[in-house]
Amino acid sequence: MNFNTANSTLRQLLANGLRYRVPMFQRDYAWGPDEWDDLWQDMVALVDEEDAEPAHYMGYLVLQSPNNREFDIIDGQQRMTTMSVLILAAIAHLMDLSMAEGADSKNRQRADQLRNSYIGYLDPVTLVSQSKLTLNKNNDRFYKHYLIPLEEPLRKQGLNVSENLLRQAFLWFKDHIKKQSSEDGVAVARFIDALVDKLLFTVITVTDELNAFKVFETLNARGVRLSATDLLKNCLFSVVSRDKSHEQDIKGLEDRWDGIVNLLGSERFPEFLRTFWNSRNKLVRKAELFKVI
């Protein structure tokens, strides 16, 4: 099986001009207050002055890349997206501090440094973000046009469910960062600096979809739950979307796919698909389903 494995901190993942993309048809952002709070409690434990933990393990991050510069996030997009939103919330708080009366001018520098290191940069001409992270087709517009520029007030009309979750996550983390660090810009910067060095991922990098699915099967055999349904959907819809003549059909097909998944459940869908395939084609074993399709 052709893949590489390494342990990396968040700082290492976002350094050196590396860029990440949530595939177009990967699932939307779905984390809510329970997941945000669990992550927050883990992070606060990393910066506790009296009893700080040396590191926090964030689990597997499965990436696909042909060139080791740009990566598709096969599994781990919820965690990577949430960390980006949290860092944006810290930047927003630093910007608020920099504009307060009698403010420390260094807070603007701290905000700019965090943005350039972990988020990306705004094109000075177009003001379009050149981001280290690109989200899927339902989330990327809100992320790049409203969250990254730190629009005030943050748009709340006409958002889909996952965009609203992104908005709420930003406000939730901004509120908690403000309570954690009060009016101290140094404390905000120190908090983020500790997180990017202490959050540890096991990064598995593969070269193509087939190897990604083999990694999926291996991890599931070890009790690490990834979604074969998401992987299958991304692969199949990405192939279909390459033919521009099918653009009008894709939305309807995606709605039908999601309807079936919601009816069956994500865990049972691959077996349903295998049964359907076997009813019309040569029999295929579960382990060979992804390769055959």
Backbone as CSV, one residue per row, in Angstrom:
resi,resn,N_x,N_y,N_z,CA_x,CA_y,CA_z,C_x,C_y,C_z
1,MET,0.849,-1.184,0.000,0.000,0.000,0.000,0.890,1.242,0.000
2,ASN,0.608,2.184,-0.895,1.487,3.335,-1.082,1.023,4.522,-0.243
3,PHE,1.599,4.649,0.976,1.280,5.811,1.795,2.412,6.062,2.782
4,ASN,2.442,7.297,3.297,3.437,7.693,4.285,2.731,8.086,5.571
5,THR,3.377,7.822,6.696,2.819,8.162,8.001,3.837,8.964,8.795
6,ALA,3.359,10.031,9.445,4.237,10.852,10.273,3.401,11.536,11.346
7,ASN,4.018,11.835,12.468,3.373,12.638,13.503,3.737,14.099,13.282
8,SER,2.733,14.965,13.276,2.971,16.383,12.996,2.148,17.254,13.934
9,THR,2.742,18.367,14.346,1.992,19.368,15.098,1.198,20.225,14.118
10,LEU,0.260,20.992,14.657,-0.516,21.888,13.799,0.394,22.924,13.149
11,ARG,1.413,23.383,13.871,2.354,24.340,13.285,3.054,23.737,12.066
12,GLN,3.487,22.497,12.180,4.166,21.849,11.052,3.230,21.657,9.863
13,LEU,1.961,21.366,10.136,1.001,21.157,9.054,0.744,22.433,8.259
14,LEU,0.735,23.564,8.947,0.358,24.811,8.292,1.549,25.640,7.842
15,ALA,2.757,25.140,8.048,3.958,25.905,7.708,4.389,25.670,6.266
16,ASN,5.343,26.453,5.834,6.063,26.231,4.568,5.178,26.262,3.324
17,GLY,4.123,27.051,3.373,3.301,27.231,2.181,2.433,26.054,1.802
18,LEU,2.256,25.082,2.700,1.395,23.938,2.403,-0.069,24.377,2.405
19,ARG,-0.864,23.771,1.508,-2.274,24.135,1.394,-3.140,22.880,1.432
20,TYR,-4.349,23.039,1.984,-5.246,21.906,2.196,-6.626,22.212,1.609
21,ARG,-7.270,21.175,1.099,-8.576,21.348,0.465,-9.524,20.244,0.930
22,VAL,-10.686,20.653,1.410,-11.750,19.680,1.648,-12.373,19.386,0.287
23,PRO,-12.354,18.139,-0.173,-12.878,17.835,-1.506,-14.296,18.369,-1.705
24,MET,-14.610,18.720,-2.947,-15.844,19.414,-3.288,-17.089,18.741,-2.724
25,PHE,-17.110,17.406,-2.776,-18.311,16.686,-2.365,-18.164,16.009,-1.005
26,GLN,-17.125,16.389,-0.263,-16.992,15.876,1.099,-18.094,16.481,1.956
27,ARG,-18.384,15.857,3.083,-19.503,16.317,3.913,-19.282,17.754,4.394
28,ASP,-20.393,18.448,4.677,-20.340,19.828,5.156,-19.825,19.885,6.592
29,TYR,-19.480,21.099,7.021,-19.089,21.290,8.414,-20.268,20.917,9.310
30,ALA,-20.012,20.130,10.352,-21.112,19.579,11.147,-20.902,19.690,12.654
31,TRP,-19.753,20.174,13.111,-19.532,20.246,14.552,-20.437,21.305,15.186
32,GLY,-20.802,21.036,16.451,-21.633,21.956,17.204,-21.076,22.186,18.597
33,PRO,-21.870,22.782,19.493,-21.381,23.168,20.822,-20.733,22.045,21.627
34,ASP,-21.241,20.824,21.530,-20.641,19.722,22.298,-19.202,19.465,21.856
35,GLU,-18.988,19.412,20.541,-17.631,19.179,20.020,-16.721,20.371,20.296
36,TRP,-17.257,21.585,20.153,-16.447,22.781,20.432,-15.989,22.780,21.886
37,ASP,-16.908,22.459,22.787,-16.568,22.495,24.207,-15.565,21.403,24.564
38,ASP,-15.725,20.212,24.006,-14.754,19.139,24.260,-13.358,19.574,23.827
39,LEU,-13.264,20.151,22.627,-11.971,20.605,22.121,-11.426,21.731,22.988
40,TRP,-12.289,22.653,23.382,-11.853,23.786,24.190,-11.280,23.323,25.529
41,GLN,-11.950,22.403,26.182,-11.458,21.910,27.473,-10.093,21.245,27.320
42,ASP,-9.908,20.516,26.241,-8.605,19.894,25.981,-7.530,20.955,25.768
43,MET,-7.884,22.027,25.069,-6.897,23.063,24.774,-6.551,23.885,26.006
44,VAL,-7.544,24.174,26.824,-7.277,24.920,28.055,-6.308,24.146,28.943
45,ALA,-6.441,22.811,28.943,-5.536,21.978,29.748,-4.095,22.077,29.262
46,LEU,-3.906,22.447,27.999,-2.550,22.567,27.459,-1.838,23.827,27.930
47,VAL,-2.594,24.824,28.372,-1.980,26.104,28.748,-2.187,26.424,30.220
48,ASP,-2.673,25.463,30.979,-2.839,25.650,32.415,-1.478,25.932,33.037
49,GLU,-1.352,27.091,33.678,-0.042,27.513,34.196,0.483,26.586,35.288
50,GLU,-0.419,25.981,36.055,0.017,25.147,37.172,0.252,23.698,36.773
51,ASP,-0.531,23.207,35.809,-0.434,21.781,35.476,-0.690,21.562,33.985
52,ALA,0.085,22.226,33.147,-0.128,22.150,31.701,0.268,20.780,31.161
53,GLU,-0.580,20.231,30.299,-0.256,18.967,29.649,0.766,19.207,28.543
54,PRO,1.671,18.240,28.310,2.726,18.449,27.308,2.212,18.424,25.877
55,ALA,1.105,17.700,25.622,0.583,17.600,24.256,-0.832,17.045,24.311
56,HIS,-1.562,17.253,23.213,-2.891,16.655,23.081,-2.977,15.977,21.723
57,TYR,-3.345,14.703,21.736,-3.409,13.927,20.504,-4.739,14.164,19.806
58,MET,-4.687,14.604,18.553,-5.883,14.949,17.779,-6.357,13.815,16.875
59,GLY,-5.657,12.690,16.864,-6.081,11.550,16.065,-5.485,11.548,14.668
60,TYR,-6.097,10.753,13.790,-5.596,10.586,12.423,-6.051,11.726,11.525
61,LEU,-5.162,12.122,10.624,-5.476,13.048,9.543,-5.059,12.349,8.258
62,VAL,-6.033,11.991,7.420,-5.747,11.257,6.186,-5.789,12.232,5.015
63,LEU,-4.668,12.333,4.314,-4.516,13.291,3.219,-4.195,12.569,1.923
64,GLN,-4.586,13.185,0.818,-4.222,12.670,-0.501,-3.502,13.770,-1.264
65,SER,-2.333,13.458,-1.797,-1.572,14.467,-2.521,-0.633,13.822,-3.528
66,PRO,-0.582,14.368,-4.737,0.376,13.869,-5.723,1.722,14.584,-5.658
67,ASN,1.789,15.722,-4.899,2.994,16.555,-4.984,3.555,17.019,-3.645
68,ASN,2.910,16.663,-2.532,3.375,17.042,-1.196,3.400,18.547,-0.957
69,ARG,2.600,19.297,-1.725,2.441,20.737,-1.494,0.970,21.095,-1.278
70,GLU,0.105,20.445,-2.020,-1.337,20.651,-1.891,-1.990,19.312,-1.544
71,PHE,-2.871,19.332,-0.547,-3.419,18.087,-0.010,-4.943,18.140,0.040
72,ASP,-5.576,17.054,-0.384,-7.000,16.865,-0.142,-7.166,16.191,1.216
73,ILE,-8.080,16.705,2.032,-8.332,16.123,3.350,-9.384,15.030,3.203
74,ILE,-8.949,13.785,3.274,-9.859,12.649,3.145,-10.592,12.399,4.455
75,ASP,-9.897,12.527,5.564,-10.533,12.428,6.880,-9.826,13.377,7.836
76,GLY,-10.615,14.134,8.597,-10.061,15.093,9.547,-10.485,16.518,9.267
77,GLN,-11.402,16.695,8.292,-11.774,18.055,7.903,-12.509,18.807,9.005
78,GLN,-13.267,18.100,9.853,-13.984,18.792,10.927,-12.992,19.411,11.917
79,ARG,-11.946,18.669,12.250,-10.947,19.176,13.193,-10.126,20.308,12.585
80,MET,-9.693,20.137,11.337,-8.889,21.176,10.694,-9.694,22.458,10.498
81,THR,-10.954,22.314,10.108,-11.802,23.491,9.924,-12.030,24.198,11.249
82,THR,-12.304,23.436,12.294,-12.551,24.039,13.600,-11.325,24.771,14.111
83,MET,-10.135,24.204,13.916,-8.925,24.888,14.362,-8.713,26.191,13.594
84,SER,-9.016,26.202,12.311,-8.886,27.435,11.531,-9.863,28.495,12.025
85,VAL,-11.094,28.075,12.324,-12.091,29.019,12.838,-11.664,29.554,14.198
86,LEU,-11.109,28.693,15.041,-10.635,29.136,16.356,-9.519,30.171,16.222
87,ILE,-8.577,29.923,15.328,-7.484,30.883,15.129,-8.027,32.202,14.591
88,LEU,-9.014,32.139,13.687,-9.646,33.366,13.196,-10.331,34.120,14.333
89,ALA,-10.941,33.398,15.261,-11.575,34.042,16.412,-10.535,34.756,17.274
90,ALA,-9.364,34.138,17.443,-8.283,34.778,18.199,-7.792,36.033,17.484
91,ILE,-7.663,35.953,16.165,-7.247,37.116,15.374,-8.263,38.241,15.519
92,ALA,-9.551,37.898,15.473,-10.604,38.909,15.603,-10.528,39.603,16.958
93,HIS,-10.269,38.842,18.011,-10.158,39.449,19.342,-8.940,40.370,19.409
94,LEU,-7.838,39.960,18.821,-6.655,40.830,18.782,-6.944,42.113,18.007
95,MET,-7.692,42.011,16.908,-8.047,43.206,16.138,-8.932,44.137,16.966
96,ASP,-9.865,43.564,17.717,-10.697,44.388,18.601,-9.830,45.121,19.619
97,LEU,-8.880,44.410,20.195,-7.988,45.028,21.178,-7.153,46.132,20.547
98,SER,-6.734,45.930,19.295,-5.877,46.917,18.627,-6.613,48.213,18.324
99,MET,-7.950,48.153,18.252,-8.733,49.346,17.914,-9.321,50.045,19.134
100,ALA,-9.081,49.483,20.319,-9.594,50.098,21.538,-8.797,51.354,21.873
101,GLU,-9.412,52.250,22.624,-8.741,53.499,23.004,-7.507,53.190,23.850
102,GLY,-6.392,53.818,23.495,-5.145,53.583,24.208,-4.591,52.196,23.993
103,ALA,-4.906,51.604,22.847,-4.551,50.207,22.594,-3.058,50.015,22.369
104,ASP,-2.614,48.794,22.639,-1.251,48.377,22.335,-1.151,48.136,20.829
105,SER,-0.318,48.905,20.132,-0.200,48.783,18.675,0.331,47.416,18.256
106,LYS,0.963,46.712,19.169,1.523,45.405,18.834,0.437,44.346,18.620
107,ASN,-0.774,44.606,19.103,-1.839,43.617,18.914,-2.192,43.455,17.441
108,ARG,-2.115,44.530,16.660,-2.350,44.414,15.215,-1.252,43.567,14.576
109,GLN,-0.021,43.744,15.025,1.082,42.936,14.511,0.893,41.464,14.875
110,ARG,0.432,41.215,16.085,0.187,39.831,16.499,-0.897,39.200,15.626
111,ALA,-1.958,39.956,15.369,-3.042,39.448,14.522,-2.537,39.141,13.118
112,ASP,-1.749,40.052,12.556,-1.220,39.853,11.203,-0.299,38.642,11.140
113,GLN,0.503,38.458,12.182,1.430,37.331,12.200,0.682,36.001,12.272
114,LEU,-0.355,35.946,13.101,-1.157,34.724,13.191,-1.855,34.430,11.869
115,ARG,-2.381,35.467,11.228,-3.060,35.278,9.940,-2.088,34.733,8.896
116,ASN,-0.941,35.357,8.768,0.026,34.933,7.755,0.573,33.536,8.029
117,SER,0.702,33.177,9.296,1.281,31.881,9.648,0.296,30.732,9.484
118,TYR,-0.982,30.955,9.842,-1.900,29.821,9.967,-3.175,29.910,9.123
119,ILE,-3.476,31.076,8.558,-4.708,31.233,7.788,-4.424,31.467,6.311
120,GLY,-3.513,32.351,5.998,-3.227,32.737,4.625,-3.072,34.244,4.566
121,TYR,-3.420,34.826,3.436,-3.306,36.274,3.323,-4.387,36.799,2.389
122,LEU,-4.690,38.107,2.518,-5.635,38.757,1.629,-4.879,39.394,0.474
123,ASP,-5.300,39.107,-0.747,-4.696,39.732,-1.918,-4.899,41.239,-1.812
124,PRO,-3.822,42.048,-1.854,-3.957,43.492,-1.645,-4.758,44.200,-2.732
125,VAL,-4.886,43.581,-3.902,-5.627,44.200,-5.006,-7.095,43.781,-4.983
126,THR,-7.341,42.471,-4.976,-8.716,41.969,-5.064,-9.376,41.809,-3.699
127,LEU,-8.568,41.780,-2.634,-9.041,41.505,-1.278,-9.697,40.130,-1.166
128,VAL,-9.354,39.243,-2.100,-9.796,37.850,-2.040,-8.753,37.051,-1.261
129,SER,-9.217,36.210,-0.353,-8.280,35.478,0.493,-7.549,34.390,-0.278
130,GLN,-6.255,34.292,-0.060,-5.434,33.187,-0.547,-5.188,32.307,0.673
131,SER,-6.025,31.336,0.840,-6.116,30.621,2.106,-5.313,29.330,2.105
132,LYS,-4.807,28.979,3.290,-4.144,27.687,3.460,-5.156,26.544,3.454
133,LEU,-6.434,26.865,3.702,-7.484,25.854,3.756,-8.630,26.252,2.838
134,THR,-9.051,25.329,1.982,-10.231,25.517,1.138,-11.287,24.509,1.573
135,LEU,-12.494,24.989,1.832,-13.571,24.105,2.276,-14.362,23.573,1.084
136,ASN,-15.383,22.775,1.357,-16.146,22.165,0.266,-17.064,23.186,-0.404
137,LYS,-17.812,22.756,-1.388,-18.581,23.683,-2.211,-19.691,24.396,-1.443
138,ASN,-20.158,23.833,-0.341,-21.228,24.464,0.429,-20.724,25.399,1.520
139,ASN,-19.439,25.350,1.834,-18.899,26.119,2.959,-17.830,27.127,2.584
140,ASP,-17.187,26.949,1.432,-15.999,27.743,1.129,-16.314,29.222,0.912
141,ARG,-17.454,29.525,0.300,-17.795,30.927,0.038,-17.915,31.701,1.348
142,PHE,-18.637,31.155,2.312,-18.801,31.840,3.592,-17.468,31.952,4.319
143,TYR,-16.693,30.881,4.278,-15.392,30.877,4.954,-14.475,31.954,4.385
144,LYS,-14.381,32.040,3.075,-13.413,32.951,2.459,-13.903,34.392,2.343
145,HIS,-15.200,34.571,2.167,-15.715,35.921,1.932,-16.222,36.613,3.190
146,TYR,-16.432,35.862,4.257,-16.955,36.474,5.473,-16.097,36.184,6.704
147,LEU,-15.696,34.917,6.899,-14.905,34.594,8.086,-13.477,35.115,7.978
148,ILE,-12.790,34.781,6.905,-11.386,35.188,6.795,-11.223,36.712,6.792
149,PRO,-12.064,37.467,6.079,-11.932,38.933,6.146,-12.423,39.524,7.463
150,LEU,-13.004,38.684,8.345,-13.529,39.129,9.643,-14.561,40.238,9.460
151,GLU,-15.532,39.966,8.601,-16.587,40.943,8.336,-17.340,41.278,9.620
152,GLU,-17.590,42.581,9.824,-18.347,43.032,10.988,-19.522,43.897,10.536
153,PRO,-20.763,43.606,10.974,-21.128,42.393,11.718,-21.097,41.179,10.800
154,LEU,-20.860,40.024,11.361,-20.727,38.807,10.571,-22.077,38.417,9.982
155,ARG,-22.103,38.188,8.694,-23.337,37.859,7.976,-24.094,36.723,8.665
156,LYS,-25.421,36.883,8.782,-26.238,35.813,9.365,-27.496,35.514,8.559
157,GLN,-27.761,36.294,7.511,-28.937,36.064,6.682,-28.587,35.167,5.496
158,GLY,-29.517,34.294,5.132,-29.358,33.481,3.935,-28.296,32.409,4.021
159,LEU,-27.961,31.959,5.223,-26.927,30.939,5.386,-27.549,29.551,5.393
160,ASN,-26.820,28.573,4.835,-27.273,27.195,4.973,-26.897,26.681,6.366
161,VAL,-27.305,25.471,6.682,-27.117,24.935,8.036,-25.644,24.906,8.430
162,SER,-24.787,24.428,7.541,-23.371,24.294,7.884,-22.673,25.649,7.937
163,GLU,-23.088,26.600,7.091,-22.527,27.953,7.178,-22.887,28.587,8.514
164,ASN,-24.108,28.360,8.963,-24.512,28.899,10.262,-23.710,28.265,11.395
165,LEU,-23.371,26.975,11.262,-22.518,26.336,12.264,-21.129,26.964,12.279
166,LEU,-20.590,27.272,11.106,-19.295,27.953,11.037,-19.375,29.315,11.719
167,ARG,-20.445,30.038,11.449,-20.641,31.352,12.067,-20.727,31.231,13.586
168,GLN,-21.530,30.287,14.056,-21.688,30.104,15.492,-20.387,29.638,16.148
169,ALA,-19.629,28.789,15.452,-18.340,28.339,15.992,-17.398,29.521,16.185
170,PHE,-17.347,30.399,15.192,-16.492,31.591,15.281,-16.873,32.437,16.493
171,LEU,-18.163,32.723,16.657,-18.618,33.557,17.769,-18.395,32.852,19.108
172,TRP,-18.592,31.529,19.135,-18.404,30.761,20.365,-16.950,30.826,20.816
173,PHE,-16.027,30.572,19.904,-14.609,30.585,20.268,-14.127,32.000,20.580
174,LYS,-14.637,32.990,19.865,-14.234,34.368,20.160,-14.641,34.749,21.576
175,ASP,-15.846,34.376,21.964,-16.324,34.668,23.316,-15.472,33.959,24.364
176,HIS,-15.129,32.699,24.113,-14.332,31.949,25.087,-12.891,32.452,25.151
177,ILE,-12.340,32.853,24.015,-10.980,33.408,24.012,-10.951,34.725,24.776
178,LYS,-11.979,35.533,24.595,-12.056,36.810,25.311,-12.110,36.580,26.817
179,LYS,-12.896,35.589,27.245,-12.989,35.286,28.673,-11.683,34.695,29.200
180,GLN,-11.007,33.909,28.365,-9.766,33.253,28.772,-8.631,34.248,28.955
181,SER,-8.544,35.226,28.043,-7.377,36.121,28.029,-7.704,37.552,28.411
182,SER,-8.997,37.863,28.571,-9.437,39.211,28.913,-8.929,40.215,27.875
183,GLU,-8.259,41.267,28.320,-7.797,42.310,27.396,-6.302,42.180,27.103
184,ASP,-5.753,41.024,27.326,-4.306,40.815,27.209,-3.963,40.172,25.868
185,GLY,-3.458,40.977,24.919,-3.087,40.460,23.604,-1.950,39.459,23.665
186,VAL,-1.040,39.657,24.602,0.069,38.716,24.763,-0.469,37.338,25.136
187,ALA,-1.472,37.304,26.010,-2.056,36.030,26.434,-2.743,35.323,25.267
188,VAL,-3.394,36.089,24.391,-4.044,35.498,23.217,-3.000,34.849,22.314
189,ALA,-1.944,35.604,22.014,-0.891,35.089,21.136,-0.192,33.884,21.756
190,ARG,0.037,33.945,23.059,0.696,32.828,23.750,-0.194,31.583,23.723
191,PHE,-1.496,31.770,23.855,-2.451,30.662,23.820,-2.389,29.940,22.473
192,ILE,-2.469,30.699,21.374,-2.416,30.092,20.040,-1.048,29.466,19.794
193,ASP,0.000,30.122,20.244,1.355,29.610,20.048,1.530,28.258,20.735
194,ALA,0.920,28.109,21.914,0.996,26.828,22.622,0.199,25.753,21.888
195,LEU,-0.973,26.125,21.379,-1.817,25.136,20.705,-1.147,24.562,19.471
196,VAL,-0.575,25.415,18.643,-0.020,24.923,17.373,1.185,24.016,17.600
197,ASP,1.821,24.133,18.761,2.953,23.256,19.069,2.551,22.002,19.839
198,LYS,1.399,22.040,20.509,1.018,20.927,21.381,-0.091,20.041,20.822
199,LEU,-0.766,20.492,19.769,-1.778,19.648,19.134,-1.082,18.738,18.140
200,LEU,-1.190,17.432,18.352,-0.420,16.455,17.583,-1.349,15.548,16.770
201,PHE,-1.064,15.422,15.476,-1.823,14.569,14.570,-0.936,13.428,14.071
202,THR,-1.537,12.273,13.841,-0.893,11.235,13.043,-1.364,11.430,11.610
203,VAL,-0.450,11.838,10.741,-0.797,12.213,9.367,-0.465,11.060,8.428
204,ILE,-1.470,10.577,7.723,-1.297,9.525,6.718,-1.524,10.155,5.351
205,THR,-0.513,10.115,4.499,-0.598,10.732,3.174,-0.574,9.651,2.107
206,VAL,-1.587,9.662,1.241,-1.692,8.696,0.150,-1.632,9.442,-1.177
207,THR,-1.449,8.686,-2.265,-1.273,9.321,-3.572,-2.527,9.309,-4.433
208,ASP,-3.509,8.438,-4.116,-4.709,8.379,-4.950,-5.889,7.853,-4.145
209,GLU,-7.098,7.875,-4.766,-8.317,7.481,-4.069,-8.288,6.020,-3.631
210,LEU,-7.721,5.154,-4.449,-7.708,3.734,-4.107,-6.892,3.496,-2.850
211,ASN,-5.715,4.123,-2.768,-4.910,3.982,-1.559,-5.615,4.600,-0.355
212,ALA,-6.356,5.690,-0.585,-7.117,6.301,0.509,-8.137,5.317,1.060
213,PHE,-8.799,4.581,0.175,-9.798,3.619,0.630,-9.139,2.447,1.355
214,LYS,-7.970,2.022,0.905,-7.250,0.951,1.600,-6.852,1.396,3.008
215,VAL,-6.426,2.651,3.132,-6.107,3.188,4.456,-7.363,3.193,5.320
216,PHE,-8.471,3.614,4.713,-9.748,3.606,5.432,-10.045,2.216,5.999
217,GLU,-9.911,1.190,5.170,-10.208,-0.176,5.610,-9.267,-0.616,6.725
218,THR,-7.987,-0.250,6.609,-7.004,-0.628,7.621,-7.317,0.022,8.959
219,LEU,-7.638,1.317,8.936,-7.938,2.027,10.174,-9.227,1.515,10.800
220,ASN,-10.216,1.222,9.985,-11.464,0.689,10.529,-11.243,-0.669,11.183
221,ALA,-10.342,-1.465,10.606,-10.035,-2.770,11.194,-9.394,-2.604,12.570
222,ARG,-8.780,-1.433,12.799,-8.140,-1.158,14.090,-9.056,-0.368,15.017
223,GLY,-10.307,-0.184,14.605,-11.269,0.485,15.477,-11.324,1.983,15.324
224,VAL,-10.683,2.544,14.309,-10.739,3.983,14.066,-11.807,4.227,13.012
225,ARG,-12.910,4.858,13.404,-14.057,4.964,12.521,-13.919,6.118,11.538
226,LEU,-13.766,5.782,10.273,-13.859,6.752,9.192,-15.119,6.430,8.396
227,SER,-15.503,7.287,7.471,-16.733,7.084,6.721,-16.450,6.645,5.299
228,ALA,-16.714,5.376,5.027,-16.583,4.879,3.658,-17.580,5.564,2.749
229,THR,-18.740,5.923,3.291,-19.769,6.590,2.495,-19.272,7.923,1.966
230,ASP,-18.630,8.714,2.833,-18.085,9.998,2.388,-17.026,9.799,1.317
231,LEU,-16.184,8.787,1.513,-15.104,8.534,0.560,-15.659,8.118,-0.799
232,LEU,-16.655,7.249,-0.780,-17.287,6.819,-2.024,-17.963,7.990,-2.727
233,LYS,-18.692,8.789,-1.972,-19.394,9.930,-2.569,-18.412,10.892,-3.214
234,ASN,-17.348,11.222,-2.496,-16.385,12.171,-3.040,-15.756,11.651,-4.322
235,CYS,-15.389,10.370,-4.329,-14.754,9.789,-5.512,-15.704,9.787,-6.704
236,LEU,-16.927,9.283,-6.511,-17.875,9.155,-7.616,-18.309,10.516,-8.159
237,PHE,-18.646,11.441,-7.270,-19.127,12.740,-7.727,-18.002,13.573,-8.332
238,SER,-16.786,13.386,-7.861,-15.657,14.098,-8.462,-15.445,13.657,-9.898
239,VAL,-15.609,12.359,-10.160,-15.477,11.848,-11.528,-16.575,12.422,-12.412
240,VAL,-17.818,12.392,-11.927,-18.949,12.902,-12.714,-18.790,14.390,-12.999
241,SER,-18.315,15.158,-12.013,-18.241,16.612,-12.162,-17.174,17.050,-13.157
242,ARG,-16.275,16.158,-13.544,-15.264,16.523,-14.540,-15.892,16.783,-15.904
243,ASP,-17.035,16.176,-16.161,-17.763,16.394,-17.413,-18.737,17.546,-17.194
244,LYS,-18.423,18.712,-17.764,-19.212,19.911,-17.523,-20.660,19.769,-17.983
245,SER,-20.921,18.834,-18.901,-22.285,18.662,-19.402,-23.227,18.121,-18.334
246,HIS,-22.658,17.606,-17.220,-23.491,17.033,-16.162,-23.751,18.014,-15.017
247,GLU,-23.298,19.265,-15.149,-23.403,20.203,-14.038,-24.838,20.366,-13.542
248,GLN,-25.797,20.425,-14.474,-27.191,20.631,-14.089,-27.761,19.430,-13.340
249,ASP,-27.192,18.252,-13.588,-27.726,17.027,-12.981,-27.151,16.747,-11.599
250,ILE,-25.987,17.317,-11.292,-25.261,16.923,-10.086,-26.042,17.247,-8.819
251,LYS,-26.667,18.429,-8.756,-27.402,18.801,-7.537,-28.513,17.800,-7.253
252,GLY,-29.277,17.416,-8.294,-30.336,16.437,-8.096,-29.804,15.085,-7.674
253,LEU,-28.688,14.669,-8.291,-28.073,13.394,-7.925,-27.576,13.419,-6.485
254,GLU,-26.992,14.546,-6.095,-26.478,14.658,-4.731,-27.622,14.606,-3.717
255,ASP,-28.736,15.275,-4.024,-29.898,15.234,-3.123,-30.423,13.805,-2.976
256,ARG,-30.457,13.066,-4.088,-30.934,11.677,-4.037,-29.971,10.807,-3.233
257,TRP,-28.662,11.010,-3.444,-27.644,10.270,-2.681,-27.832,10.514,-1.189
258,ASP,-27.923,11.804,-0.804,-28.052,12.148,0.610,-29.348,11.599,1.200
259,GLY,-30.421,11.579,0.387,-31.679,11.026,0.868,-31.560,9.548,1.204
260,ILE,-30.854,8.801,0.356,-30.655,7.367,0.608,-29.785,7.156,1.847
261,VAL,-28.709,7.950,1.968,-27.820,7.829,3.128,-28.578,8.144,4.413
262,ASN,-29.408,9.192,4.387,-30.182,9.545,5.584,-31.164,8.438,5.956
263,LEU,-31.691,7.761,4.953,-32.649,6.685,5.196,-31.969,5.443,5.774
264,LEU,-30.811,5.099,5.214,-30.116,3.870,5.607,-29.156,4.068,6.771
265,GLY,-28.577,5.263,6.843,-27.489,5.502,7.784,-26.148,5.328,7.095
266,SER,-25.182,6.148,7.473,-23.881,6.138,6.810,-23.169,4.801,6.944
267,GLU,-23.343,4.130,8.096,-22.643,2.868,8.342,-23.126,1.762,7.399
268,ARG,-24.429,1.762,7.065,-25.014,0.680,6.274,-24.960,0.945,4.773
269,PHE,-24.668,2.184,4.391,-24.766,2.524,2.974,-23.815,1.720,2.085
270,PRO,-22.520,1.535,2.450,-21.631,0.762,1.569,-22.148,-0.647,1.280
271,GLU,-22.750,-1.301,2.286,-23.285,-2.643,2.062,-24.496,-2.599,1.131
272,PHE,-25.319,-1.559,1.282,-26.445,-1.371,0.359,-25.934,-1.194,-1.066
273,LEU,-24.901,-0.374,-1.227,-24.352,-0.128,-2.560,-23.774,-1.412,-3.151
274,ARG,-23.112,-2.207,-2.316,-22.537,-3.475,-2.796,-23.649,-4.434,-3.239
275,THR,-24.735,-4.491,-2.464,-25.858,-5.362,-2.825,-26.482,-4.924,-4.147
276,PHE,-26.642,-3.613,-4.303,-27.199,-3.085,-5.554,-26.280,-3.420,-6.724
277,TRP,-24.977,-3.221,-6.528,-24.005,-3.519,-7.585,-24.063,-5.004,-7.968
278,ASN,-24.091,-5.861,-6.965,-24.098,-7.306,-7.221,-25.373,-7.771,-7.929
279,SER,-26.462,-7.021,-7.766,-27.716,-7.395,-8.427,-27.670,-7.130,-9.927
280,ARG,-26.703,-6.322,-10.361,-26.648,-5.936,-11.770,-25.318,-6.258,-12.442
281,ASN,-24.343,-6.665,-11.651,-23.008,-6.905,-12.191,-22.427,-8.174,-11.581
282,LYS,-21.206,-8.476,-11.982,-20.490,-9.603,-11.407,-20.302,-9.373,-9.915
283,LEU,-20.434,-10.440,-9.125,-20.335,-10.313,-7.676,-18.994,-9.724,-7.259
284,VAL,-19.055,-8.814,-6.287,-17.845,-8.186,-5.777,-17.840,-8.305,-4.259
285,ARG,-16.686,-8.604,-3.698,-16.547,-8.678,-2.246,-16.479,-7.273,-1.662
286,LYS,-16.804,-7.179,-0.380,-16.797,-5.883,0.300,-15.451,-5.182,0.169
287,ALA,-14.373,-5.955,0.311,-13.031,-5.370,0.266,-12.672,-4.828,-1.110
288,GLU,-13.387,-5.301,-2.162,-13.065,-4.886,-3.528,-14.030,-3.836,-4.072
289,LEU,-15.031,-3.439,-3.277,-16.086,-2.560,-3.783,-15.542,-1.249,-4.335
290,PHE,-14.715,-0.586,-3.559,-14.220,0.727,-3.975,-13.384,0.616,-5.248
291,LYS,-12.536,-0.386,-5.308,-11.680,-0.570,-6.483,-12.511,-0.826,-7.737
292,VAL,-13.555,-1.677,-7.619,-14.385,-2.021,-8.779,-15.174,-0.819,-9.266
293,ILE,-15.761,-0.079,-8.338,-16.559,1.089,-8.721,-15.671,2.165,-9.328
